[in-house]
Short mmCIF file of C-alpha atoms in Angstrom, two decimals:
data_model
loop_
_atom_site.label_atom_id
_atom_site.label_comp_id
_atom_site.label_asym_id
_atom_site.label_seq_id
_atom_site.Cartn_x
_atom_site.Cartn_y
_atom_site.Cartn_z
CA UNK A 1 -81.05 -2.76 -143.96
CA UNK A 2 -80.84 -2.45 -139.83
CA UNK A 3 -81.66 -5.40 -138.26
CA UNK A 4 -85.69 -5.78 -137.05
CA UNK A 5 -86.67 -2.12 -135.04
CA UNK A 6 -89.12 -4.75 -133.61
CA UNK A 7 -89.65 -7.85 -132.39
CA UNK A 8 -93.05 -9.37 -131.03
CA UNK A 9 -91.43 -11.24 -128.52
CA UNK A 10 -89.90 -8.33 -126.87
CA UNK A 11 -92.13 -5.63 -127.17
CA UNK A 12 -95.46 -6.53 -128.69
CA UNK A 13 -97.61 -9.26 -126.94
CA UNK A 14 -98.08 -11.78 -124.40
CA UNK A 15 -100.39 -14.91 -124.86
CA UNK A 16 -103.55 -14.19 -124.43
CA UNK A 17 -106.11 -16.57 -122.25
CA UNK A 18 -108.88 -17.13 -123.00
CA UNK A 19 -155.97 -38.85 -116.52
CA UNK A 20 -158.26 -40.88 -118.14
CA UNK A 21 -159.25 -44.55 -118.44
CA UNK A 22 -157.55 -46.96 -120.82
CA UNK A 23 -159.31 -47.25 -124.17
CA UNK A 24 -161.19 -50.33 -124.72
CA UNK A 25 -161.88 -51.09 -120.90
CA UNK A 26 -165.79 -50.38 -121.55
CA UNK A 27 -166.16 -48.21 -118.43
CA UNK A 28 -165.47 -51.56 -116.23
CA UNK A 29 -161.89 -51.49 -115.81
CA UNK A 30 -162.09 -55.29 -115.54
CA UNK A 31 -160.78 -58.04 -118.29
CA UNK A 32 -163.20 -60.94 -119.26
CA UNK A 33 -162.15 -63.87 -120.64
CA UNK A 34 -164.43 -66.24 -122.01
CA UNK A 35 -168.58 -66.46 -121.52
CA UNK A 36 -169.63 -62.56 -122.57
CA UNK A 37 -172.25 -61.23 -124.24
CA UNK A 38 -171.99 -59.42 -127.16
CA UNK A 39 -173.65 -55.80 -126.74
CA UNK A 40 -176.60 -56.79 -127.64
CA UNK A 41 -177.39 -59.16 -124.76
CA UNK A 42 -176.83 -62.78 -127.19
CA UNK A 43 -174.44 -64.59 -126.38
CA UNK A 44 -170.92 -64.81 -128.07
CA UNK A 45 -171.02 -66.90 -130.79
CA UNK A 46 -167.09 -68.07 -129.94
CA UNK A 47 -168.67 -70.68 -126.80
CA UNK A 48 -169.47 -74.00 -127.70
CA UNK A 49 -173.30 -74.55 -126.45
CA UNK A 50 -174.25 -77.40 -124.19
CA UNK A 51 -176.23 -79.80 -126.39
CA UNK A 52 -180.61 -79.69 -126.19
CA UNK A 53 -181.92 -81.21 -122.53
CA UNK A 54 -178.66 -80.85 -120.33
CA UNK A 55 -179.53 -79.96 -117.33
CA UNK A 56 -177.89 -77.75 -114.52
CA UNK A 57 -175.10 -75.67 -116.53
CA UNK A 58 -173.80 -73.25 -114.66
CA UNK A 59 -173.10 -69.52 -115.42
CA UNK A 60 -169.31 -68.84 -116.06
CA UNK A 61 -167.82 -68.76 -112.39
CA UNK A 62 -163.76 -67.88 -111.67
CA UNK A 63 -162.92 -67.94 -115.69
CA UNK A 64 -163.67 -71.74 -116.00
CA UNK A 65 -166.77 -73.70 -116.85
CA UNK A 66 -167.82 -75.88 -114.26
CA UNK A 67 -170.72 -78.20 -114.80
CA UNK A 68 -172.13 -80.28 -112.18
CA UNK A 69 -171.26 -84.34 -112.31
CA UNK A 70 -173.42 -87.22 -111.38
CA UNK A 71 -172.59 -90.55 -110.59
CA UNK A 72 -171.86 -92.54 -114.39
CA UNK A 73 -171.93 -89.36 -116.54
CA UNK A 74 -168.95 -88.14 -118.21
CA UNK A 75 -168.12 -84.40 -118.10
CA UNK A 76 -169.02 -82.72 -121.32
CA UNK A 77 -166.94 -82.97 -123.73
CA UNK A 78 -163.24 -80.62 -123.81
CA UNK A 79 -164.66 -79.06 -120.54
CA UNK A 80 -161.30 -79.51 -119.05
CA UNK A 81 -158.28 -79.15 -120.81
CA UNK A 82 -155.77 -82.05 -121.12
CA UNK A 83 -153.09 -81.54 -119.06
CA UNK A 84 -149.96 -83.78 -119.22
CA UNK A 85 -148.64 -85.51 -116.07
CA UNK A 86 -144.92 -84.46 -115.61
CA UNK A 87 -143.91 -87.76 -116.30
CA UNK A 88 -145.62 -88.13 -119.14
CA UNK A 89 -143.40 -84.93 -120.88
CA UNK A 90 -140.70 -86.66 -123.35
CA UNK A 91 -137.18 -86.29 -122.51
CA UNK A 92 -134.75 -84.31 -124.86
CA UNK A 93 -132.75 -86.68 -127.58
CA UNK A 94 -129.12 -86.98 -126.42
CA UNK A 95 -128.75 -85.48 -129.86
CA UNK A 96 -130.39 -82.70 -128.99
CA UNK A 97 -129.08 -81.77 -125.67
CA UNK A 98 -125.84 -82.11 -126.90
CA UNK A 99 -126.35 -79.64 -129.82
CA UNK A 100 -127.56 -77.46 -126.99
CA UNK A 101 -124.19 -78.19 -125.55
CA UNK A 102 -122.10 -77.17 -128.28
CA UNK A 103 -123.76 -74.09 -129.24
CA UNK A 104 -123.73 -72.37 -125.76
CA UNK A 105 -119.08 -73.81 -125.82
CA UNK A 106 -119.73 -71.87 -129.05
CA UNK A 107 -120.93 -69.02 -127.97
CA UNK A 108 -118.79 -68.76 -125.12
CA UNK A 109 -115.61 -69.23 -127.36
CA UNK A 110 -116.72 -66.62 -129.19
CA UNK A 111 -117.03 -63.91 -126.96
CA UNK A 112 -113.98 -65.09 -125.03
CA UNK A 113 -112.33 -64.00 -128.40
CA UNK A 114 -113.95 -61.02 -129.03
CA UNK A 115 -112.96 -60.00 -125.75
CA UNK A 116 -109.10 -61.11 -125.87
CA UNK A 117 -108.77 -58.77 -129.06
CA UNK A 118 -110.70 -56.04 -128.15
CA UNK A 119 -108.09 -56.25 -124.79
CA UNK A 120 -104.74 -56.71 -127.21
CA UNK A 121 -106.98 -53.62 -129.18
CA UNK A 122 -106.74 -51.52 -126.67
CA UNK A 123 -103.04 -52.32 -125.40
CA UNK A 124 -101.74 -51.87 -129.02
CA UNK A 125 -103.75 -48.04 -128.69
CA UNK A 126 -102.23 -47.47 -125.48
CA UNK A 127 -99.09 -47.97 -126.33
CA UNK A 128 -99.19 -45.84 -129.40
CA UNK A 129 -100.53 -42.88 -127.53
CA UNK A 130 -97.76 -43.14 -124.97
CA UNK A 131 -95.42 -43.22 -128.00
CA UNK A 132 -96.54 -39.95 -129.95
CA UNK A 133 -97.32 -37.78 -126.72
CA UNK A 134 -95.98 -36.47 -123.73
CA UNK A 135 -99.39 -36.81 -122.10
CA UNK A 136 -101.00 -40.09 -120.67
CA UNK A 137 -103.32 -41.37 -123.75
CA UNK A 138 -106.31 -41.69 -121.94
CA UNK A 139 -105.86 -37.93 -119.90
CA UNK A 140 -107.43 -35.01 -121.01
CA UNK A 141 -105.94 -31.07 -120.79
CA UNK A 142 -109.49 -29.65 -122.24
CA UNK A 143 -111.86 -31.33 -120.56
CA UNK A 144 -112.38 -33.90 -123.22
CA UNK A 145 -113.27 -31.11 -125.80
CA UNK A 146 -116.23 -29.91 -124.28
CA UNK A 147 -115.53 -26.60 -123.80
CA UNK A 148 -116.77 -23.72 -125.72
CA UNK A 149 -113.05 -21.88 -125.68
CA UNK A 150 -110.97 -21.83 -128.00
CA UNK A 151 -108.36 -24.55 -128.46
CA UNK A 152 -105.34 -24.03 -130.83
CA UNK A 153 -103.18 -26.73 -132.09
CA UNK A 154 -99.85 -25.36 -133.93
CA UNK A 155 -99.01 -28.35 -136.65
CA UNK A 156 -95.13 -28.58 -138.07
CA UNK A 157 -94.49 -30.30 -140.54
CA UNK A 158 -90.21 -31.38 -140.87
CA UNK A 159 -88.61 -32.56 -144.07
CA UNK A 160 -87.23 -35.48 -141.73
CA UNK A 161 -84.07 -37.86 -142.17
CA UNK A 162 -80.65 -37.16 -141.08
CA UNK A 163 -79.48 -34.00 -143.86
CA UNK A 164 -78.95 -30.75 -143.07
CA UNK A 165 -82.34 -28.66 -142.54
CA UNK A 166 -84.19 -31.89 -141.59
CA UNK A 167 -85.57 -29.95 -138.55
CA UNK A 168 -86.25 -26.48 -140.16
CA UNK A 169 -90.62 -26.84 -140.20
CA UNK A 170 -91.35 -26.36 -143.98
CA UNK A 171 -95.11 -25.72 -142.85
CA UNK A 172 -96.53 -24.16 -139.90
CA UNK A 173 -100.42 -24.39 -139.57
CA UNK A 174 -102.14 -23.03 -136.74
CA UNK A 175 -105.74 -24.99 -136.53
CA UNK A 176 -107.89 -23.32 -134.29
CA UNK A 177 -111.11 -24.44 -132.79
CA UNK A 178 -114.35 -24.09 -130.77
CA UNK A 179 -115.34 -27.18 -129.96
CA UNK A 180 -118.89 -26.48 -129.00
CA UNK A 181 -119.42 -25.40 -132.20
CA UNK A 182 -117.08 -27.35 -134.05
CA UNK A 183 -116.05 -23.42 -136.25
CA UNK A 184 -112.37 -23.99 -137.57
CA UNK A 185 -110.10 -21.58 -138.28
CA UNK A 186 -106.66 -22.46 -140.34
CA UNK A 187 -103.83 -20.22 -139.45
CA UNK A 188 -101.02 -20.53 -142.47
CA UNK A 189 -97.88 -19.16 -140.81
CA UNK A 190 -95.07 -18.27 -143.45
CA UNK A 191 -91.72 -19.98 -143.09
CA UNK A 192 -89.94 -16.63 -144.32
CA UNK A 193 -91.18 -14.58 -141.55
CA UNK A 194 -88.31 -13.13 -139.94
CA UNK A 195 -87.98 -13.06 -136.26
CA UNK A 196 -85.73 -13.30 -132.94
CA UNK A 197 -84.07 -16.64 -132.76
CA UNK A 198 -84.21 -17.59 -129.84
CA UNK A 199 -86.44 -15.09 -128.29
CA UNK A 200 -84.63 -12.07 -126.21
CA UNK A 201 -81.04 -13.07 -127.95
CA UNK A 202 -80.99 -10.51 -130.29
CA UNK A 203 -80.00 -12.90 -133.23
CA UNK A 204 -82.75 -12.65 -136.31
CA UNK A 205 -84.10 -15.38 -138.42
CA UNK A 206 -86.49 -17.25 -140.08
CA UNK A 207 -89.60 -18.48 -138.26
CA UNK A 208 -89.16 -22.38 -139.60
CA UNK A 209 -85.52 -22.30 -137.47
CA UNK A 210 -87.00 -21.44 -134.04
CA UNK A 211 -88.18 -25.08 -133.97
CA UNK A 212 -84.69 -26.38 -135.26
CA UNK A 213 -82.56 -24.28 -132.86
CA UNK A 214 -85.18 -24.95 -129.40
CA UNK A 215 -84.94 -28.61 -130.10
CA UNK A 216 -81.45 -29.14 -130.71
CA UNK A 217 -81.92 -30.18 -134.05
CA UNK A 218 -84.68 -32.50 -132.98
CA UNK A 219 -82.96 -33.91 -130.04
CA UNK A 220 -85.07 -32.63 -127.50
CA UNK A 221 -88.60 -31.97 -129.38
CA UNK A 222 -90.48 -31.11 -126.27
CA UNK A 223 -88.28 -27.59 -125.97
CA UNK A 224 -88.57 -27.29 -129.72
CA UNK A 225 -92.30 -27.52 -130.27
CA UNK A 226 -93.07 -25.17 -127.19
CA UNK A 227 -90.92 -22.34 -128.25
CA UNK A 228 -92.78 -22.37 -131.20
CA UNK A 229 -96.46 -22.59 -130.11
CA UNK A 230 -94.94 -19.85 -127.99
CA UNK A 231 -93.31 -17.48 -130.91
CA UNK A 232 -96.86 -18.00 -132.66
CA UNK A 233 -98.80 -16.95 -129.65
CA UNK A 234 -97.02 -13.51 -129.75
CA UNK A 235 -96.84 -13.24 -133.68
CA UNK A 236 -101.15 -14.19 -133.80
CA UNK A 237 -102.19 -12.86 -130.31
CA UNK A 238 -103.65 -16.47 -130.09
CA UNK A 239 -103.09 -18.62 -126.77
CA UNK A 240 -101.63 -21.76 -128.29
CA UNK A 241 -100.88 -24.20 -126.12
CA UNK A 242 -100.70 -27.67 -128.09
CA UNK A 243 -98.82 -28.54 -131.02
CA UNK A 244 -97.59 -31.68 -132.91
CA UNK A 245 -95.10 -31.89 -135.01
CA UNK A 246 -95.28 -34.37 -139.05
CA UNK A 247 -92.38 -35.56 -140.01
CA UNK A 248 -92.81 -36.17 -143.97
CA UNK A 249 -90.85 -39.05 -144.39
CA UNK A 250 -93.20 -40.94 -141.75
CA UNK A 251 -96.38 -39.04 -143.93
CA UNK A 252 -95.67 -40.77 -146.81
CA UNK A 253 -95.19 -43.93 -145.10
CA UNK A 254 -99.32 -42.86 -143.35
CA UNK A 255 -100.67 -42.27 -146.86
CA UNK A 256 -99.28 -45.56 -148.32
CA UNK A 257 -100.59 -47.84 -145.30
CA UNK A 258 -104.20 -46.73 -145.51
CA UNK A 259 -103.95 -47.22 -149.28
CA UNK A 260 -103.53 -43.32 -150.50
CA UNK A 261 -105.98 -40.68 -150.68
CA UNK A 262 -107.90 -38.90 -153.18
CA UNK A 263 -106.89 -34.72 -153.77
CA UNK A 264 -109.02 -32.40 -155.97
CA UNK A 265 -105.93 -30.71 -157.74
CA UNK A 266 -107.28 -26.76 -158.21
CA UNK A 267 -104.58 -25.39 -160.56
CA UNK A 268 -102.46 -27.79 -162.41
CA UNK A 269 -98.38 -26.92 -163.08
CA UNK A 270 -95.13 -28.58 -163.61
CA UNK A 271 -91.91 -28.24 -160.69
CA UNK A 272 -88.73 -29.24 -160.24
CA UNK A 273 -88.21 -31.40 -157.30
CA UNK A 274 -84.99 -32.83 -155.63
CA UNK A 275 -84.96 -36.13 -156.52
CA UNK A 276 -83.39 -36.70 -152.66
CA UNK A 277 -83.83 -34.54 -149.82
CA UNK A 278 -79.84 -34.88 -149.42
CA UNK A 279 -77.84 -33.14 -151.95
CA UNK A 280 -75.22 -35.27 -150.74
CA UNK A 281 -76.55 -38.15 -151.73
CA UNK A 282 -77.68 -36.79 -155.12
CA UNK A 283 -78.19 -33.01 -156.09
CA UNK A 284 -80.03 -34.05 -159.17
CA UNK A 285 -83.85 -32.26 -159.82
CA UNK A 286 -86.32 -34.50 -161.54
CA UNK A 287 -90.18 -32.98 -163.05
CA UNK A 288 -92.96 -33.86 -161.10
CA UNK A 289 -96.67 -32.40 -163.24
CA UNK A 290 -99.52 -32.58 -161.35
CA UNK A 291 -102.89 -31.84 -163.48
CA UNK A 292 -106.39 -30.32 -162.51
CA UNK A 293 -109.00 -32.65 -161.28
CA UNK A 294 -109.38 -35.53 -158.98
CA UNK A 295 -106.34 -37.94 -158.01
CA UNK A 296 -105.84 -40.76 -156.34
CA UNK A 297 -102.37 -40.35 -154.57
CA UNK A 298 -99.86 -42.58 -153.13
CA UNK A 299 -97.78 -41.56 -150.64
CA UNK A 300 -94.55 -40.40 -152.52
CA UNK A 301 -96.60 -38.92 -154.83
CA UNK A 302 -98.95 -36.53 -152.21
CA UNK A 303 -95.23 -35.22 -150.49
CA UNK A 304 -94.33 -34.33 -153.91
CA UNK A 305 -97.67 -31.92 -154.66
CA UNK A 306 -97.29 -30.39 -150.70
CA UNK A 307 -93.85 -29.90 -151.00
CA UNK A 308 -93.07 -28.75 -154.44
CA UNK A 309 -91.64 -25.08 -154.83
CA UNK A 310 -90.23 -24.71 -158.22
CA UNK A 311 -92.87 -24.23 -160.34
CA UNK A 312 -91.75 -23.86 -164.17
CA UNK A 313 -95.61 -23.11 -165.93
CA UNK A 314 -97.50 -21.85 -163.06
CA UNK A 315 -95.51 -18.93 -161.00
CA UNK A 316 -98.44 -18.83 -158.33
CA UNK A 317 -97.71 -22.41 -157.17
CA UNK A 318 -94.25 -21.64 -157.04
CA UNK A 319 -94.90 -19.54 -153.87
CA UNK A 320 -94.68 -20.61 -150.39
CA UNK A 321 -98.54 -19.46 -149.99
CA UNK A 322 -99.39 -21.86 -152.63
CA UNK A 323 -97.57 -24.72 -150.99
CA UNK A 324 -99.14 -24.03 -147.46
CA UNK A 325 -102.43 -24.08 -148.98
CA UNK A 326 -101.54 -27.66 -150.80
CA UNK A 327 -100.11 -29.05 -147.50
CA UNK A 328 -103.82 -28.47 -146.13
CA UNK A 329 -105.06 -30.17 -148.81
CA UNK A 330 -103.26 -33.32 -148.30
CA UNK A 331 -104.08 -32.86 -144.34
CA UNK A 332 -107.78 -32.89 -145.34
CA UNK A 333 -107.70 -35.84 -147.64
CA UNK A 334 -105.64 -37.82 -144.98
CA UNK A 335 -107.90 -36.62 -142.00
CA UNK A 336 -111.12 -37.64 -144.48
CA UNK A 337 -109.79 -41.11 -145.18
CA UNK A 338 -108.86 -42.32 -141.97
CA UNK A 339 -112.32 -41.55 -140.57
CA UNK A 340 -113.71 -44.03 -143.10
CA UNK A 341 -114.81 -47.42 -141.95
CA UNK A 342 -112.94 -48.64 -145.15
CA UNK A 343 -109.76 -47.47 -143.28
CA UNK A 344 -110.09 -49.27 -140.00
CA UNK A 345 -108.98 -52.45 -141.23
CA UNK A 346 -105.44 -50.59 -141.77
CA UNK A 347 -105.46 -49.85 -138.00
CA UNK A 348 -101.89 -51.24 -136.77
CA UNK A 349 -100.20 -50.79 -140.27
CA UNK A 350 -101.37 -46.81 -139.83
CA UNK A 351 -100.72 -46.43 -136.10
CA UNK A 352 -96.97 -48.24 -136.97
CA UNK A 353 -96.77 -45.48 -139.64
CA UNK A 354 -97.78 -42.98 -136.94
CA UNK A 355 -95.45 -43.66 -134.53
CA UNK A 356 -92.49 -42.61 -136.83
CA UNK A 357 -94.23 -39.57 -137.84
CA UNK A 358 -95.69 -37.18 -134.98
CA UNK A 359 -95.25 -36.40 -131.77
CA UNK A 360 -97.22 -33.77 -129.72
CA UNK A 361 -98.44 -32.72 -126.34
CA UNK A 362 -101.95 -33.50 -126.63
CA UNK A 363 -103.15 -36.49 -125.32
CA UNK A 364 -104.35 -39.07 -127.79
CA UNK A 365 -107.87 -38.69 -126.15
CA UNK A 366 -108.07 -35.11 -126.70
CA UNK A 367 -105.92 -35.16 -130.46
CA UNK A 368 -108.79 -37.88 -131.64
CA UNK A 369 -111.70 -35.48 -130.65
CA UNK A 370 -110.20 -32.82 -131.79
CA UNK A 371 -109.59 -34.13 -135.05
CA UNK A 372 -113.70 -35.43 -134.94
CA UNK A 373 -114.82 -32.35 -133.87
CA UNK A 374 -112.57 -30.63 -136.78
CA UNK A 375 -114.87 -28.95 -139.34
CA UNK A 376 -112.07 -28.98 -142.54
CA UNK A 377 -115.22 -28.55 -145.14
CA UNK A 378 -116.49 -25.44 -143.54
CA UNK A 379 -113.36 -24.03 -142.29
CA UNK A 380 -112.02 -20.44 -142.68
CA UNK A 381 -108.66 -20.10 -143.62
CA UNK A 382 -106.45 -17.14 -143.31
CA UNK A 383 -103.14 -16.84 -144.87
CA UNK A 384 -101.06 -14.57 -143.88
CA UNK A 385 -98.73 -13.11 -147.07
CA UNK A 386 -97.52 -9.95 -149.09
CA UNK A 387 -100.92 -9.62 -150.13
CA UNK A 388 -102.55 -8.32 -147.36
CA UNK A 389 -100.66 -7.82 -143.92
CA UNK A 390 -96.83 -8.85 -144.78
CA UNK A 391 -94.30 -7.06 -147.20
CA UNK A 392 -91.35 -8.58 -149.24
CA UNK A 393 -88.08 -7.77 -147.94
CA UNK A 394 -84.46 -9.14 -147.10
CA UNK A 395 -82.24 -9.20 -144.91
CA UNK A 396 -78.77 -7.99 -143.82
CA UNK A 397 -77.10 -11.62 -145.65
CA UNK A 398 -78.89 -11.19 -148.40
CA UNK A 399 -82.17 -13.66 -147.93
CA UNK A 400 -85.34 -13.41 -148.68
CA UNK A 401 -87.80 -12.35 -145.62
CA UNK A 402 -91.48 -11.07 -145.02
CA UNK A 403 -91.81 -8.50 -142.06
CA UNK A 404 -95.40 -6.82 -140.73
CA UNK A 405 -96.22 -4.02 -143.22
CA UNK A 406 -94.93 -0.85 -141.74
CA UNK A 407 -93.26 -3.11 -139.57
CA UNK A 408 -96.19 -2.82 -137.32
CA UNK A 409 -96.93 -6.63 -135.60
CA UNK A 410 -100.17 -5.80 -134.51
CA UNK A 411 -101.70 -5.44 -138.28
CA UNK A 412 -101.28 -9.29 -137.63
CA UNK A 413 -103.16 -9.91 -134.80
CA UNK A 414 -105.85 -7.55 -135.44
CA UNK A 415 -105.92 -9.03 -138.85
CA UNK A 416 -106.22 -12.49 -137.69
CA UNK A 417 -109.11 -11.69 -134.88
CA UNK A 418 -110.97 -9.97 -137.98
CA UNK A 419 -111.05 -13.31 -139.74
CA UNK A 420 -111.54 -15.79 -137.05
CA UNK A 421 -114.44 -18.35 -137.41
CA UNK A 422 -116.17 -17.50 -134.49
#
């Protein structure tokens, strides 16, 4: 066949932007305390009553009772209340004030504490966000998710280690969100898609190389995962500016320090799987069988459901559609646990597991909202395949490719902005 007649990069797009009284006052507005008479002119019956033949009490004056004294008559009794003389007031037990003592050290010793971890908390965070981003961890490039445009995040996902293809990206998942509303959108990008490598050369190939031949096979991953949030702005007609790339290897390592995750299996079936990423090391296959229902995974055993591709009972997880759709899966269940206060005692083992295994160009600040703000239950996904805009084809060395149907790029874009959770 001739090589592409078109290529989005060239021809097709460019990124696009995007007043009455108190109750119970009685009219007077005025408090009495002790003396009053009842509403029915007797007096209360809570007043003790002089006793029969004293002489000369006096009506209630300034809130205290006030009887007159003569010479050699005692006041009536409990007129005044006893008051004790300041140096009549017992002193504290030593016992006592030194409990007092001891529990304020205490208290003290314990928010000194509190505060000295929180502090080696926050330096241990720090440091991991300088170490997966090219931002600062605390800066923000979308005004701390507030905004109500659209912000797209294009996820890779390498097969990692030191073989051959280690840096071709396996997956490519475009997550797309308003944050406002927190509607997602997930973007499945197929690896086979064939296009210009790098852009304007005039050399063809698969879309999971452009990240593999911009980085320098992973030596400079800065180049690599902006030429390919670029290629997927032209190929979607979405403005993606972030990305992050997953490096497997460092996934499994995620799964297994936050103690697995649990994956609804929709469709069971039975694959061959290398039993090591290197043929080198050893070509052999081994069967991996995954069944329908709820799992609890470890980490080796969620790579081998997102990864597997040889299916021998079930030809519709044998396609590269299926696997995209059982990478999200695994994304979901990982995203799910790690929110869970269960989780957060695995803090430092899963941020050391982190640090081997993504690296992006949002800031930490803005990756953690975004990943709160993240919607996976309600999402809308769109997968893009030879079922609705792509066609089967191959190319001039014999592989296997998809290409636009018609070879017409813009069936994409229009198809995409058709779906979009808006």
């Amino acid at each position: 066949m001739p090589e592409y007649p078109y290529d989005p990069h060239d021809d097709l797009t460019e990124p696009v932007p995007p007043s009455a009284q108190p109750p119970g006052s009685g009219g007077q507005g005025k408090l009495i305390i002790g003396g009053f008479r009842d509403s029915a002119g007797g007096q209360s019956q809570g007043r003790r009553q002089p006793p029969p033949g004293y002489q000369g009490y006096q009506s209630y004056r300034g809130g205290v009772s006030t009887p007159p004294r003569h010479p050699g008559m005692e006041p009536y009794p409990r007129t005044y209340p006893a008051v004790a003389s300041p140096a009549a007031r017992p002193r504290p037990s030593l016992l006592r004030r030194r409990g007092c003592a001891i529990g304020c050290l205490s208290l003290v010793l314990v928010v000194i504490l509190l505060a000295g971890f929180s502090i080696y908390v926050l330096q241990r965070v720090l440091a991991f966000g300088s170490a997966i981003s090219t931002q600062s961890p605390l800066s923000t490039q979308t005004g701390f998710m507030g905004t109500s445009d659209r912000v797209n995040l294009l996820v890779l996902g390498l097969g990692g280690g030191d073989h051959p293809g280690a840096y071709l990206t396996d997956s490519m998942v475009l997550m797309s969100l308003i944050p406002s509303t927190q509607h997602t959108t997930l973007i499945s990008i197929p690896r086979d898609l064939w296009v210009q490598v790098p852009s304007g050369s005039g050399h063809y190939g698969k879309i999971n190389s452009v990240y593999e031949v911009a980085s320098n096979n992973g030596k400079d991953p800065v180049s690599g995962g902006n030429a390919a949030a670029q290629k997927v702005s032209l190929i979607t007609g979405l403005d993606v500016k972030y990305w992050m790339t997953i490096d497997f290897e460092g996934f499994r390592d995620l799964i297994n320090a936050i103690g697995g995750i649990d994956v609804y299996v929709p469709d069971s079936f039975t694959a061959l799987y290398p039993k090591n990423d290197d043929p080198n090391v050893d070509a052999s296959w081994i069967k991996v069988h995954f069944s329908k229902g709820m799992q609890h995974m470890d980490g080796e055993t969620a790579i081998r459901y997102a990864r597997a591709r040889e299916s021998l009972d079930n030809p519709a997880e044998g396609t590269d559609f299926a696997r995209s759709a059982r990478q999200m899966i695994i994304i979901k269940a990982v995203i799910s646990k790690v929110k869970q206060w269960s989780t957060w005692p695995h803090l430092f083992d899963a941020m050391d597991a982190l640090k081997h295994t993504i690296y992006t160009n949002m800031s930490l600040t803005d990756l953690g909202l975004f990943s709160l703000k993240m919607d996976l239950n309600q999402a809308h996904r769109i997968g893009l395949s030879n079922q609705n805009v792509l066609v089967d084809s191959q190319s001039a060395d014999g592989q296997y490719i998809l290409l636009p149907a018609n070879n017409n790029w813009q069936l994409i874009i229009d198809y995409i902005r058709k779906n979009l959770y808006n």
